[in-house]
Coordinates of C-alpha atoms in Angstrom, one line a residue:
X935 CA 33.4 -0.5 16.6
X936 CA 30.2 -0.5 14.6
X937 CA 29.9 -0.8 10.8
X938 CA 26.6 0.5 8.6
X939 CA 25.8 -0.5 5.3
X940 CA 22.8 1.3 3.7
X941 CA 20.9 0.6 0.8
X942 CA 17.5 1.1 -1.4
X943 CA 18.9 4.3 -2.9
X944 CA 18.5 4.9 -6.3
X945 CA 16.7 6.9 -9.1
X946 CA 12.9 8.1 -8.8
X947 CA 10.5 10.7 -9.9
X948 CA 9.3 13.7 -8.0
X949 CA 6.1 12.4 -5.8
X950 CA 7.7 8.9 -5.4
X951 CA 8.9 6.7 -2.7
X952 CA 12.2 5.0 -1.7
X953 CA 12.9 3.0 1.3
X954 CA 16.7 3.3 3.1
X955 CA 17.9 0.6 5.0
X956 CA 21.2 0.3 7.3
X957 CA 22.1 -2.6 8.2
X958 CA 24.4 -2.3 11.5
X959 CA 27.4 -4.8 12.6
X960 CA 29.5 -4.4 15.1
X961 CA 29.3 -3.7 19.4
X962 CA 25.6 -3.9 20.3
X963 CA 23.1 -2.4 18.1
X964 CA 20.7 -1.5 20.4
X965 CA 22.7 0.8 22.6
X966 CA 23.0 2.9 20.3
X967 CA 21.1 6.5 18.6
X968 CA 20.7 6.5 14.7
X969 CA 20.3 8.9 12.5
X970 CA 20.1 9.5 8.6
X971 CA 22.1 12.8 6.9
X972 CA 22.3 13.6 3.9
X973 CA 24.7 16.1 1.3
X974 CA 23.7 17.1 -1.9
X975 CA 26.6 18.4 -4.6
X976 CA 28.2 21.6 -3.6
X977 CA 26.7 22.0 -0.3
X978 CA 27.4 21.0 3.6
X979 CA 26.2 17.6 5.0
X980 CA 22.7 18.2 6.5
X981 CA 20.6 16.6 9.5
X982 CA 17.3 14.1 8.3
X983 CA 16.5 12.3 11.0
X984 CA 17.4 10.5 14.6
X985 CA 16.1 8.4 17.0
X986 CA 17.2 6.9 20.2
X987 CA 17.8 3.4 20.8
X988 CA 14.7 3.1 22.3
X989 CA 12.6 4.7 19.4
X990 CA 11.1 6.6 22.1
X991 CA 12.8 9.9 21.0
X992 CA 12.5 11.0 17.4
X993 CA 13.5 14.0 15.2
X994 CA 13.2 15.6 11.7
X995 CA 14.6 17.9 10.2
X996 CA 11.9 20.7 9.1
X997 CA 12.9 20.2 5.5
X998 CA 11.6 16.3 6.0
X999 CA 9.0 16.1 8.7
X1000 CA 5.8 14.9 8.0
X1001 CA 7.6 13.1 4.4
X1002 CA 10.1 10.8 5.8
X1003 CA 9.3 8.4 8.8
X1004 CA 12.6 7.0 10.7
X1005 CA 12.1 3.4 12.6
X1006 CA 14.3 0.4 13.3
X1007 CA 14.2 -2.7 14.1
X1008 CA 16.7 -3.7 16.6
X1009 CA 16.0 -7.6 16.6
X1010 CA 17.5 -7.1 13.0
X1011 CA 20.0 -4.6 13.8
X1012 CA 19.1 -2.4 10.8
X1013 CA 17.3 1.1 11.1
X1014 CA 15.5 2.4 8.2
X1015 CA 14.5 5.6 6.0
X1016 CA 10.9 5.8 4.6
X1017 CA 11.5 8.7 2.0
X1018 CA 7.6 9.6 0.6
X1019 CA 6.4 12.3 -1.9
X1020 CA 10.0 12.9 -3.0
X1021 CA 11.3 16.4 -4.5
X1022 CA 14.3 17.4 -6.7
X1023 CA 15.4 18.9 -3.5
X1024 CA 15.9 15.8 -2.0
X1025 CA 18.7 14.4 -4.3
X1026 CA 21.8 13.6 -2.0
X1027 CA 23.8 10.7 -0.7
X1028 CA 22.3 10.0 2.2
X1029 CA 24.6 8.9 5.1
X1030 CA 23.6 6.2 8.3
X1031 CA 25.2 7.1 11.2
X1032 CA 25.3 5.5 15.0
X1033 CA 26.2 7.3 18.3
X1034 CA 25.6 6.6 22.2
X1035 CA 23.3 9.5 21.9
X1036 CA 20.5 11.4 19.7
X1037 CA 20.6 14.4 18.5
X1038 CA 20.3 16.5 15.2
X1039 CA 23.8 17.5 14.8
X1040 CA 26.9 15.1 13.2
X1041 CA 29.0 15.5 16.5
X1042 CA 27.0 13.4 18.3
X1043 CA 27.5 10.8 16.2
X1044 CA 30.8 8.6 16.3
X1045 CA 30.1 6.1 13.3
X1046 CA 29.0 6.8 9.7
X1047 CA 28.3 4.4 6.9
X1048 CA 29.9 5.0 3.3
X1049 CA 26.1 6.7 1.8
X1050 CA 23.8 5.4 -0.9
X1051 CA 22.7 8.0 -3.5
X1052 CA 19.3 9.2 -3.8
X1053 CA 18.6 11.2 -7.4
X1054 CA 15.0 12.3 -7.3
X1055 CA 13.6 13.3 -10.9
X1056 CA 11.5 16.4 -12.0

């Protein structure tokens, strides 16, 4: 069983910055792919990002890539979200999730945290 905790959601303007954290607990951390989703009101959970255990394999979603950067650090068992030049489009709880392997879609994934809120202003 793992368990995920994220944080360093919160409120910020279009343009800005915010910096997810999921801190992991549980079986081994580094075994294991991570990946961020997110869902916004009214509409269907979506992929953000993944990488392997290794950090060697990495993807974005097109909405995302070349704004958000995805790393972790497995000494500390937490992977992070680094969330830069934030749009209205972006507001959504955003979900941490663990699996044995990566991949962009949710049924790869066998563990899911509870979601921090991310409310990006115009």
């Amino acid at each position: 069983q793992v368990q995920l905790v994220e944080s360093g959601g919160g409120l910020v303007q279009a343009g800005g910055s915010l910096r997810l954290s999921c801190a992991a607990s549980g079986r081994t951390f580094s075994h294991y792919a991570m990946g961020w989703f997110r869902q916004a009101p009214g509409k269907e959970r979506e992929f953000v990002a993944a990488s392997s255990w290794s950090g060697n394999t990495i993807f974005y979603s097109n909405s995302v890539k070349d704004r958000f950067t995805i790393s972790r650090d497995n000494a500390k068992n937490t992977v992070y979200l680094q969330m830069n030049s934030l749009k209205p489009e972006d507001t959504a709880v955003y979900y941490c999730t663990a699996g044995r392997v990566v991949g962009k879609g949710s049924e790869v994934y066998d563990y899911w945290g509870q979601g921090t809120q991310v409310t990006v202003s115009s």
